[in-house]
CSV table of C-alpha atoms in Angstrom, one decimal:
chain,number,residue,atom,x,y,z
A,1,MET,CA,-6.2,-7.3,-7.6
A,2,SER,CA,-8.8,-9.9,-8.4
A,3,ASP,CA,-10.2,-12.3,-5.9
A,4,PRO,CA,-7.7,-15.1,-5.3
A,5,ALA,CA,-10.6,-17.5,-5.8
A,6,GLU,CA,-10.5,-16.5,-9.5
A,7,THR,CA,-6.8,-17.1,-9.9
A,8,PRO,CA,-6.1,-20.4,-11.7
A,9,VAL,CA,-4.9,-23.0,-9.1
A,10,ALA,CA,-1.3,-23.9,-9.5
A,11,ASP,CA,-0.1,-27.4,-8.8
A,12,ASP,CA,1.7,-26.3,-5.7
A,13,GLY,CA,-1.4,-24.5,-4.3
A,14,VAL,CA,0.1,-21.0,-4.3
A,15,LEU,CA,-2.5,-18.6,-5.8
A,16,VAL,CA,-1.0,-15.1,-5.1
A,17,VAL,CA,2.3,-13.7,-3.9
A,18,ARG,CA,2.3,-10.2,-2.6
A,19,ARG,CA,5.5,-8.6,-1.3
A,20,GLY,CA,5.1,-6.4,1.8
A,21,PRO,CA,4.4,-4.8,4.0
A,22,GLY,CA,4.8,-1.4,2.5
A,23,ALA,CA,4.4,1.5,5.0
A,24,ASN,CA,2.3,4.1,3.5
A,25,CYS,CA,-0.7,5.3,5.6
A,26,SER,CA,-2.8,6.7,2.8
A,27,SER,CA,-2.8,4.2,-0.1
A,28,ILE,CA,-1.8,0.7,-0.7
A,29,GLY,CA,1.3,-0.1,-2.8
A,30,SER,CA,2.7,-2.7,-5.1
A,31,ALA,CA,6.3,-3.4,-6.0
A,32,VAL,CA,7.3,-2.3,-9.5
A,33,GLU,CA,9.5,-5.4,-9.7
A,34,MET,CA,6.3,-7.3,-9.6
A,35,LEU,CA,4.7,-5.2,-12.3
A,36,PHE,CA,7.3,-6.0,-14.9
A,37,LEU,CA,8.3,-9.6,-14.1
A,38,SER,CA,9.6,-11.8,-16.8
A,39,ALA,CA,8.0,-15.2,-16.9
A,40,THR,CA,11.2,-16.9,-15.7
A,41,VAL,CA,11.5,-14.7,-12.7
A,42,GLY,CA,7.8,-15.0,-11.9
A,43,THR,CA,8.1,-18.8,-12.0
A,44,ALA,CA,11.2,-18.7,-9.7
A,45,ILE,CA,9.3,-16.5,-7.2
A,46,LEU,CA,6.3,-18.9,-7.1
A,47,ALA,CA,8.6,-21.9,-6.7
A,48,ALA,CA,10.5,-20.1,-3.9
A,49,VAL,CA,7.3,-19.4,-2.0
A,50,ALA,CA,6.0,-23.0,-2.6
A,51,ALA,CA,9.2,-24.3,-1.2
A,52,ALA,CA,9.1,-22.1,1.8
A,53,LEU,CA,5.5,-23.3,2.5
A,54,ASP,CA,6.2,-26.9,1.8
A,55,PRO,CA,4.9,-28.7,5.0
A,56,LYS,CA,7.1,-31.7,4.4
A,57,ASP,CA,10.2,-29.4,4.9
A,58,ASP,CA,8.8,-28.3,8.3
A,59,ASP,CA,10.2,-30.2,11.2
A,60,GLY,CA,7.9,-28.4,13.6
A,61,GLU,CA,10.8,-27.0,15.6
A,62,ALA,CA,11.3,-23.6,14.1
A,63,ASP,CA,13.5,-21.2,15.9
A,64,PRO,CA,11.1,-18.3,16.9
A,65,ASP,CA,14.0,-15.9,16.5
A,66,GLU,CA,14.5,-16.9,12.9
A,67,PRO,CA,11.2,-16.7,11.1
A,68,ALA,CA,11.1,-18.1,7.6
A,69,THR,CA,11.8,-15.5,5.0
A,70,LEU,CA,11.5,-15.3,1.3
A,71,SER,CA,14.0,-13.7,-0.9
A,72,PRO,CA,12.8,-13.9,-4.4
A,73,PRO,CA,15.5,-13.3,-7.1
A,74,SER,CA,15.8,-9.9,-8.5
A,75,PRO,CA,14.0,-9.3,-11.7
A,76,GLU,CA,16.1,-9.8,-14.8
A,77,ALA,CA,16.5,-7.3,-17.5
A,78,PRO,CA,13.8,-7.6,-20.1
B,1,MET,CA,0.6,-24.4,11.8
B,2,SER,CA,3.6,-24.5,9.6
B,3,ALA,CA,6.7,-22.8,11.0
B,4,ALA,CA,7.0,-20.8,7.8
B,5,VAL,CA,3.7,-19.1,8.5
B,6,THR,CA,3.6,-16.2,11.1
B,7,ARG,CA,-0.1,-15.4,10.7
B,8,ALA,CA,-3.0,-16.9,8.7
B,9,ARG,CA,-6.6,-16.2,7.8
B,10,ARG,CA,-8.8,-18.8,6.4
B,11,GLU,CA,-10.8,-17.8,3.2
B,12,PRO,CA,-13.4,-19.6,1.1
B,13,PHE,CA,-10.6,-20.1,-1.5
B,14,GLY,CA,-8.2,-21.4,1.0
B,15,ALA,CA,-6.2,-18.9,3.1
B,16,TRP,CA,-4.1,-15.8,3.2
B,17,VAL,CA,-0.8,-16.5,5.0
B,18,ARG,CA,2.0,-14.2,6.0
B,19,LEU,CA,5.7,-15.3,5.9
B,20,GLY,CA,8.4,-14.0,8.1
B,21,ASP,CA,9.5,-11.2,5.8
B,22,ASP,CA,5.8,-10.0,5.6
B,23,THR,CA,5.2,-11.5,2.2
B,24,LEU,CA,1.5,-12.3,1.9
B,25,VAL,CA,0.5,-15.5,0.1
B,26,ALA,CA,-2.9,-16.7,-0.9
B,27,VAL,CA,-3.0,-20.5,-1.0
B,28,ASP,CA,-5.7,-22.9,-2.1
B,29,ARG,CA,-7.7,-25.1,0.3
B,30,ARG,CA,-5.6,-28.1,-0.1
B,31,LEU,CA,-2.4,-26.3,0.8
B,32,ALA,CA,-4.1,-24.5,3.7
B,33,ASP,CA,-5.1,-27.9,5.1
B,34,ARG,CA,-1.5,-29.2,4.6
B,35,LEU,CA,-0.2,-26.2,6.5
B,36,GLY,CA,-2.3,-27.2,9.4
B,37,LEU,CA,-4.6,-24.1,9.4
B,38,PRO,CA,-7.7,-24.7,11.5
B,39,PRO,CA,-10.8,-25.1,9.3
B,40,ALA,CA,-13.5,-22.4,9.1
B,41,ALA,CA,-17.0,-22.2,7.8
B,42,PHE,CA,-18.2,-19.2,5.6
B,43,ALA,CA,-21.7,-18.0,4.9
B,44,PRO,CA,-22.6,-17.9,1.1
B,45,ASP,CA,-22.5,-14.1,1.3
B,46,HIS,CA,-19.2,-13.9,3.1
B,47,VAL,CA,-17.4,-10.6,2.5
B,48,PRO,CA,-13.6,-10.9,3.1
B,49,GLY,CA,-12.1,-8.4,5.6
B,50,PRO,CA,-9.3,-6.1,4.6
B,51,LEU,CA,-5.7,-7.3,4.6
B,52,GLU,CA,-4.4,-3.8,5.4
B,53,VAL,CA,-6.0,-1.0,7.4
B,54,HIS,CA,-4.9,2.6,7.7
B,55,VAL,CA,-5.5,4.2,11.1
B,56,ALA,CA,-5.5,7.9,11.6
B,57,VAL,CA,-4.0,8.5,15.1
B,58,THR,CA,-3.9,12.4,15.2
B,59,ALA,CA,-5.2,15.5,13.5
B,60,ARG,CA,-2.2,17.5,14.7
B,61,CYS,CA,0.8,18.4,12.7
B,62,PRO,CA,3.5,21.0,13.1
B,63,VAL,CA,3.9,21.7,9.4
B,64,ASP,CA,1.4,23.0,6.8
B,65,CYS,CA,1.7,20.9,3.7
B,66,ALA,CA,-0.2,22.6,0.9
B,67,GLY,CA,-1.9,19.3,-0.1
B,68,CYS,CA,-2.5,17.7,3.3
B,69,TYR,CA,-5.2,15.1,2.6
B,70,GLN,CA,-6.3,15.2,6.2
B,71,SER,CA,-6.2,19.0,6.6
B,72,ALA,CA,-4.2,18.5,9.8
B,73,THR,CA,-3.6,21.6,12.0
B,74,HIS,CA,-1.2,22.7,14.7
B,75,ASP,CA,-3.8,22.2,17.4
B,76,GLY,CA,-5.6,19.1,16.1
B,77,ASP,CA,-6.7,16.5,18.6
B,78,HIS,CA,-5.0,13.1,19.2
B,79,VAL,CA,-7.1,10.1,19.1
B,80,PRO,CA,-7.3,8.6,22.6
B,81,PHE,CA,-5.0,5.6,23.2
B,82,THR,CA,-7.9,3.6,24.6
B,83,GLN,CA,-9.8,4.1,21.4
B,84,LEU,CA,-6.8,3.0,19.3
B,85,ARG,CA,-6.2,0.0,21.4
B,86,LYS,CA,-9.8,-1.1,20.9
B,87,THR,CA,-9.3,-0.5,17.1
B,88,LEU,CA,-6.3,-2.7,17.1
B,89,HIS,CA,-8.1,-5.5,18.9
B,90,ASP,CA,-11.0,-5.2,16.4
B,91,LEU,CA,-8.6,-5.4,13.5
B,92,ARG,CA,-6.9,-8.5,14.9
B,93,ALA,CA,-10.3,-10.1,15.3
B,94,ALA,CA,-11.1,-9.3,11.7
B,95,GLY,CA,-8.0,-11.0,10.5
B,96,VAL,CA,-6.2,-7.9,9.3
B,97,PHE,CA,-2.4,-8.4,8.7
B,98,THR,CA,-1.0,-4.9,8.4
B,99,VAL,CA,-1.9,-1.7,10.2
B,100,ALA,CA,-0.5,1.6,9.0
B,101,PHE,CA,-0.6,4.6,11.3
B,102,GLY,CA,-1.0,8.0,9.9
B,103,GLY,CA,-2.0,11.5,10.9
B,104,GLY,CA,-1.4,14.4,11.1
B,105,GLU,CA,2.1,13.8,12.4
B,106,PRO,CA,2.1,10.5,14.4
B,107,LEU,CA,5.4,11.4,16.0
B,108,LEU,CA,3.6,14.1,18.0
B,109,ARG,CA,2.2,11.2,20.1
B,110,ASP,CA,4.5,10.2,22.9
B,111,ASP,CA,2.8,6.8,22.9
B,112,LEU,CA,3.5,6.0,19.2
B,113,GLY,CA,6.0,3.3,20.2
B,114,ALA,CA,3.5,1.8,22.6
B,115,LEU,CA,0.9,1.7,19.9
B,116,ALA,CA,3.4,-0.3,17.7
B,117,ASP,CA,4.2,-2.6,20.6
B,118,GLU,CA,0.5,-3.2,21.1
B,119,ALA,CA,0.0,-4.0,17.4
B,120,ARG,CA,2.9,-6.4,17.5
B,121,ALA,CA,1.6,-8.2,20.6
B,122,LEU,CA,-1.6,-8.8,18.7
B,123,GLY,CA,0.2,-10.3,15.7
B,124,LEU,CA,-0.3,-7.3,13.4
B,125,THR,CA,2.4,-5.8,11.3
B,126,PRO,CA,2.6,-2.1,12.3
B,127,VAL,CA,4.0,0.5,10.0
B,128,VAL,CA,3.8,4.4,10.1
B,129,THR,CA,4.4,7.4,7.9
B,130,THR,CA,6.1,10.6,9.3
B,131,SER,CA,7.5,13.9,8.1
B,132,GLY,CA,10.3,13.4,10.6
B,133,TYR,CA,9.5,16.5,12.6
B,134,GLY,CA,10.0,15.7,16.3
B,135,LEU,CA,12.2,12.6,15.8
B,136,THR,CA,15.1,12.2,18.1
B,137,ALA,CA,17.4,9.4,18.7
B,138,ALA,CA,15.5,8.3,21.8
B,139,ARG,CA,12.2,8.5,19.9
B,140,ALA,CA,13.7,6.4,17.1
B,141,ARG,CA,14.8,3.7,19.5
B,142,ALA,CA,11.2,3.5,20.8
B,143,LEU,CA,10.0,2.7,17.3
B,144,GLY,CA,11.6,-0.6,17.1
B,145,SER,CA,8.3,-2.5,16.8
B,146,PHE,CA,7.5,-1.0,13.5
B,147,ALA,CA,8.2,-3.2,10.5
B,148,GLN,CA,9.0,0.0,8.6
B,149,VAL,CA,8.8,3.7,9.1
B,150,ASN,CA,8.2,5.8,6.0
B,151,VAL,CA,9.5,9.3,5.9
B,152,SER,CA,7.9,11.8,3.5
B,153,HIS,CA,10.5,13.1,0.9
B,154,ASP,CA,9.2,14.5,-2.3
B,155,GLY,CA,12.4,14.7,-4.1
B,156,VAL,CA,15.7,16.4,-4.7
B,157,GLY,CA,16.3,19.5,-6.7
B,158,GLY,CA,13.4,21.5,-5.2
B,159,GLY,CA,10.9,18.7,-5.6
B,160,TYR,CA,10.0,18.6,-1.9
B,161,ALA,CA,9.2,22.4,-1.7
B,162,ALA,CA,7.3,22.3,-4.9
B,163,VAL,CA,4.9,19.6,-3.6
B,164,ARG,CA,4.5,20.7,0.0
B,165,GLY,CA,5.0,24.5,-0.1
B,166,PHE,CA,8.0,24.4,2.3
B,167,ASP,CA,11.4,22.8,2.2
B,168,GLY,CA,11.5,20.0,4.7
B,169,VAL,CA,14.3,18.0,3.1
B,170,ALA,CA,16.8,18.6,5.8
B,171,VAL,CA,14.4,17.4,8.5
B,172,ALA,CA,13.4,14.3,6.4
B,173,GLU,CA,17.0,13.3,5.8
B,174,ARG,CA,18.0,13.8,9.4
B,175,ALA,CA,15.1,11.6,10.3
B,176,ILE,CA,16.2,8.9,7.9
B,177,ALA,CA,19.7,8.9,9.3
B,178,THR,CA,18.3,8.8,12.9
B,179,LEU,CA,16.0,5.9,12.2
B,180,ARG,CA,18.8,4.0,10.4
B,181,ALA,CA,21.1,4.5,13.3
B,182,ALA,CA,18.5,3.1,15.6
B,183,GLY,CA,18.2,0.0,13.3
B,184,VAL,CA,14.7,0.9,12.1
B,185,ALA,CA,13.8,0.0,8.5
B,186,VAL,CA,13.1,3.1,6.5
B,187,GLY,CA,11.0,3.7,3.5
B,188,ILE,CA,10.2,6.9,1.6
B,189,ASN,CA,6.9,8.4,0.7
B,190,HIS,CA,7.2,10.3,-2.5
B,191,VAL,CA,4.2,12.3,-3.9
B,192,LEU,CA,4.3,12.7,-7.6
B,193,THR,CA,3.1,15.9,-9.2
B,194,ARG,CA,3.9,17.5,-12.5
B,195,GLN,CA,6.4,19.7,-10.7
B,196,ASN,CA,8.7,16.9,-9.4
B,197,VAL,CA,8.1,13.8,-11.6
B,198,ASP,CA,11.1,14.6,-13.8
B,199,GLY,CA,13.4,14.3,-10.8
B,200,LEU,CA,12.3,10.8,-10.0
B,201,ALA,CA,15.4,8.9,-11.1
B,202,ALA,CA,17.7,11.3,-9.2
B,203,THR,CA,15.5,10.9,-6.2
B,204,VAL,CA,15.6,7.1,-6.3
B,205,GLU,CA,19.4,7.2,-6.3
B,206,HIS,CA,19.5,9.8,-3.6
B,207,VAL,CA,17.2,8.1,-1.0
B,208,ARG,CA,18.8,4.8,-1.7
B,209,ALA,CA,22.2,6.2,-0.8
B,210,LEU,CA,20.7,7.6,2.4
B,211,GLY,CA,19.8,4.0,3.4
B,212,ALA,CA,16.2,3.8,2.6
B,213,ARG,CA,15.1,0.3,1.5
B,214,GLU,CA,11.9,1.4,-0.4
B,215,LEU,CA,10.5,4.3,-2.2
B,216,GLN,CA,6.7,4.5,-2.3
B,217,LEU,CA,5.3,6.6,-5.2
B,218,LEU,CA,2.0,8.2,-4.5
B,219,ARG,CA,-0.4,9.9,-6.9
B,220,TYR,CA,-1.4,13.4,-5.8
B,221,LYS,CA,-5.0,13.2,-4.7
B,222,PRO,CA,-7.6,15.9,-4.4
B,223,ALA,CA,-8.5,15.5,-0.7
B,224,GLY,CA,-8.3,17.7,2.3
B,225,ARG,CA,-6.4,20.8,1.5
B,226,ALA,CA,-5.6,19.4,-2.0
B,227,ALA,CA,-9.3,19.3,-2.9
B,228,SER,CA,-9.1,22.6,-4.7
B,229,LEU,CA,-8.6,24.1,-8.2
B,230,ASP,CA,-4.9,23.9,-7.5
B,231,TYR,CA,-5.2,20.1,-8.0
B,232,LEU,CA,-5.5,20.7,-11.8
B,233,ALA,CA,-2.2,22.5,-11.8
B,234,ARG,CA,-0.4,19.7,-9.8
B,235,ARG,CA,-1.7,16.5,-11.2
B,236,LEU,CA,0.4,14.6,-13.7
B,237,THR,CA,-0.2,15.5,-17.3
B,238,PRO,CA,-1.2,12.7,-19.8
B,239,ALA,CA,2.3,12.8,-21.3
B,240,GLN,CA,3.9,12.4,-17.9
B,241,CYS,CA,1.6,9.4,-17.1
B,242,ASP,CA,2.7,7.8,-20.4
B,243,ALA,CA,6.4,8.4,-19.6
B,244,LEU,CA,6.0,7.2,-16.0
B,245,GLY,CA,5.0,3.7,-17.0
B,246,GLU,CA,8.1,3.4,-19.3
B,247,THR,CA,10.3,4.9,-16.6
B,248,LEU,CA,9.2,2.3,-14.1
B,249,ARG,CA,9.6,-0.5,-16.6
B,250,ALA,CA,13.2,0.7,-17.2
B,251,LEU,CA,13.8,1.2,-13.5
B,252,ALA,CA,12.6,-2.2,-12.3
B,253,PRO,CA,15.5,-4.4,-13.4
B,254,THR,CA,18.1,-1.9,-12.1
B,255,LEU,CA,16.9,-1.9,-8.4
B,256,GLY,CA,18.6,-5.2,-7.4
B,257,GLU,CA,18.6,-6.6,-3.9
B,258,GLY,CA,17.7,-4.5,-0.9
B,259,PHE,CA,15.8,-1.7,-2.5
B,260,SER,CA,12.3,-1.6,-3.9
B,261,VAL,CA,10.1,1.0,-5.6
B,262,ARG,CA,6.3,0.7,-5.1
B,263,VAL,CA,3.4,2.4,-6.9
B,264,ASP,CA,0.3,3.1,-5.0
B,265,CYS,CA,-3.2,1.9,-5.9
B,266,ALA,CA,-4.1,5.1,-7.7
B,267,LEU,CA,-1.1,5.0,-10.0
B,268,VAL,CA,-2.1,1.7,-11.5
B,269,PRO,CA,-4.5,3.1,-14.1
B,270,LEU,CA,-2.1,5.9,-15.0
B,271,VAL,CA,0.7,3.4,-16.0
B,272,SER,CA,-1.8,0.8,-17.3
B,273,ARG,CA,-0.6,1.0,-20.9
B,274,SER,CA,2.8,-0.3,-19.7
B,275,LEU,CA,1.4,-3.2,-17.7
B,276,PRO,CA,1.2,-6.9,-18.5
B,277,ASP,CA,-2.0,-8.9,-18.4
B,278,ALA,CA,-4.3,-8.8,-15.4
B,279,ALA,CA,-3.7,-12.5,-14.6
B,280,THR,CA,0.0,-12.0,-14.1
B,281,LEU,CA,-0.5,-8.8,-12.1
B,282,ALA,CA,-3.1,-10.6,-9.8
B,283,ARG,CA,-0.7,-13.6,-9.4
B,284,PHE,CA,1.9,-11.2,-8.0
B,285,GLY,CA,-0.4,-9.3,-5.7
B,286,VAL,CA,-0.6,-6.0,-7.6
B,287,PHE,CA,-3.3,-3.8,-6.0
B,288,GLY,CA,-5.3,-1.2,-7.8
B,289,CYS,CA,-8.2,0.5,-6.0
B,290,GLU,CA,-8.8,-1.9,-3.1
B,291,ALA,CA,-10.9,0.6,-1.1
B,292,GLY,CA,-13.6,-1.4,0.7
B,293,GLY,CA,-11.9,-4.6,-0.4
B,294,HIS,CA,-8.4,-5.6,0.7
B,295,LEU,CA,-7.9,-2.1,2.0
B,296,GLY,CA,-9.7,-0.3,4.8
B,297,SER,CA,-9.3,2.7,7.0
B,298,VAL,CA,-10.3,3.8,10.5
B,299,ARG,CA,-11.0,7.5,10.8
B,300,ARG,CA,-10.2,9.6,13.8
B,301,ASP,CA,-13.7,9.2,15.2
B,302,GLY,CA,-13.2,5.4,15.1
B,303,THR,CA,-15.6,4.7,12.1
B,304,ALA,CA,-14.5,2.5,9.2
B,305,GLY,CA,-13.9,3.8,5.7
B,306,GLY,CA,-12.9,2.3,2.4
B,307,CYS,CA,-9.6,4.1,2.3
B,308,SER,CA,-7.9,7.0,4.0
B,309,PHE,CA,-9.6,9.4,1.6
B,310,ASP,CA,-13.1,8.1,2.1
B,311,ASP,CA,-15.0,10.8,3.8
B,312,ALA,CA,-18.5,9.5,3.1
B,313,PRO,CA,-20.7,9.2,6.2
B,314,GLY,CA,-20.9,5.8,7.8
B,315,ALA,CA,-20.4,2.9,5.5
B,316,GLU,CA,-21.8,4.7,2.5
B,317,GLY,CA,-18.3,5.0,1.0
B,318,ILE,CA,-17.4,1.3,1.5
B,319,ALA,CA,-20.7,0.3,-0.2
B,320,GLY,CA,-20.0,2.6,-3.1
B,321,PHE,CA,-16.5,1.3,-3.6
B,322,ARG,CA,-17.7,-2.3,-3.5
B,323,ALA,CA,-20.6,-1.7,-5.8
B,324,PHE,CA,-18.4,0.0,-8.4
B,325,ALA,CA,-15.9,-2.8,-8.4
B,326,ALA,CA,-18.5,-5.4,-8.8
B,327,ALA,CA,-20.2,-3.8,-11.8
B,328,PRO,CA,-18.3,-0.9,-13.3
B,329,PRO,CA,-19.5,0.9,-16.4
B,330,GLU,CA,-17.6,1.2,-19.7
B,331,PRO,CA,-14.7,1.5,-20.4
B,332,CYS,CA,-13.8,-0.3,-17.2
B,333,ALA,CA,-16.4,-3.1,-17.7
B,334,SER,CA,-14.5,-4.4,-20.8
B,335,CYS,CA,-11.0,-3.3,-19.7
B,336,PRO,CA,-8.6,-6.3,-19.6
B,337,LEU,CA,-7.1,-4.9,-16.4
B,338,ARG,CA,-10.4,-4.4,-14.7
B,339,ALA,CA,-9.9,-7.1,-12.1
B,340,VAL,CA,-6.6,-5.5,-10.9
B,341,CYS,CA,-7.2,-1.8,-11.5
B,342,ARG,CA,-10.8,-1.9,-10.2
B,343,GLY,CA,-11.6,1.4,-12.0
B,344,GLY,CA,-8.8,3.7,-10.7
B,345,CYS,CA,-9.1,6.3,-8.0
B,346,LYS,CA,-12.6,7.3,-6.9
B,347,VAL,CA,-11.1,10.2,-4.9
B,348,VAL,CA,-10.2,11.7,-8.2
B,349,SER,CA,-13.4,10.8,-10.0
B,350,ARG,CA,-15.5,12.2,-7.2
B,351,HIS,CA,-13.5,15.5,-7.0
B,352,LEU,CA,-13.8,16.0,-10.7
B,353,GLY,CA,-17.6,15.6,-10.5
B,354,HIS,CA,-18.0,12.1,-11.8
B,355,GLY,CA,-19.0,10.4,-8.5
B,356,PHE,CA,-18.1,6.7,-8.3
B,357,ALA,CA,-17.0,6.5,-11.9
B,358,PRO,CA,-14.1,5.3,-14.1
B,359,ASP,CA,-10.9,7.3,-13.3
B,360,PRO,CA,-11.1,10.3,-15.6
B,361,GLU,CA,-7.3,10.5,-15.7
B,362,CYS,CA,-6.8,6.9,-16.9
B,363,PRO,CA,-5.5,7.0,-20.5
B,364,ARG,CA,-8.0,4.3,-21.5
B,365,VAL,CA,-10.9,6.3,-20.1
B,366,ILE,CA,-9.7,9.4,-21.8
B,367,ALA,CA,-9.4,7.6,-25.1
B,368,HIS,CA,-12.9,6.0,-24.6
B,369,ARG,CA,-14.5,9.4,-23.9
B,370,ALA,CA,-12.7,11.0,-26.8
B,371,ALA,CA,-14.0,8.3,-29.1
B,372,ASP,CA,-17.5,8.8,-27.8
B,373,ALA,CA,-17.3,12.5,-28.3
B,374,SER,CA,-16.1,12.3,-31.9
B,375,PRO,CA,-18.7,12.5,-34.6
């Protein structure tokens, strides 16, 4: 992928979202859902990430047993 | 630091941060500041470290896969634990997020679980690939620190035997069941060759039913024992490459929650005719050849490489990967997917005598060369 520095800056500050971790020991993979995203789903994923990272939603008392997770919506049919 | 962030690395553009489900996010400087990440200074010639590093932990393997890229043997040596511990500490210091253990057969190490524990303690996300040979219920329970264990399974209907030269399906599927019973997340490594690609859809359904949460598709690469003339009889045909892109496009919306299919870095150019624009791909973290960039490797002797297939001495390979990505020749130079694809797989281009060159199996490269050759 390109350098995140070359990615247009979004209003919410999220430049790149990469689902992981993948577990292959010989090459690095990318989810096919992300290869063929519709614009609507892509926007929803970015919004979900931005919301998860929004510092004003963070009370600073996170339960260490319940790390924040991101569950982007499934890609819709083209 | 924000509670949503489990690990972070400052970068000149802002930061890479990891969320609780191992999603990686690049954020700009303003958001990095708002997340409370400590500031960092960078030299003008700063070179970012890798996000993911593949670490070879053994040269020993009980099976004899025809195309083993590491040429592992029954009596190969294990890498000393002390060396691996130092490697993990070095990777943590370099800001690496994910460490993928490979071999040989990592399960032959009695201390594999301890290696994962060590990685976890350092804040790294450990993952591993195995054939499943040697896995018992007790061993599976010791692998709980791994974020995911990938089991090699090259397909139903004889696909496995066609790729590896022996039928290890029963062992692989027993390993999947054993890992699932131990509560370990399971993925599948699936090498694509012209002999098994037609069974892809059936394999997806099969491994999903077995409880895998991911299927990683891998391009067959001419390295190790696969670096032979036989490669030409195993690689995907141009027609299969064209069909693969459309197969994946049709597959993507059917996967739903809880199961994912991934393509490896080397497959990106082969399916490039089916892909959207580079900006969209980059926004969603699609990786082409990241060797020497976001991807690195640590060989059995402890030296660093650009990727697991990089056998160039010292850092020569890393330098070659980076130099190519910075200034590729045509047709990569003007390719709209250049920033993501990064020229395709150099393991293939080097094996076929082109050196660090555009991937000779990329359909765009094939078309470009055909146009050049026509009168």
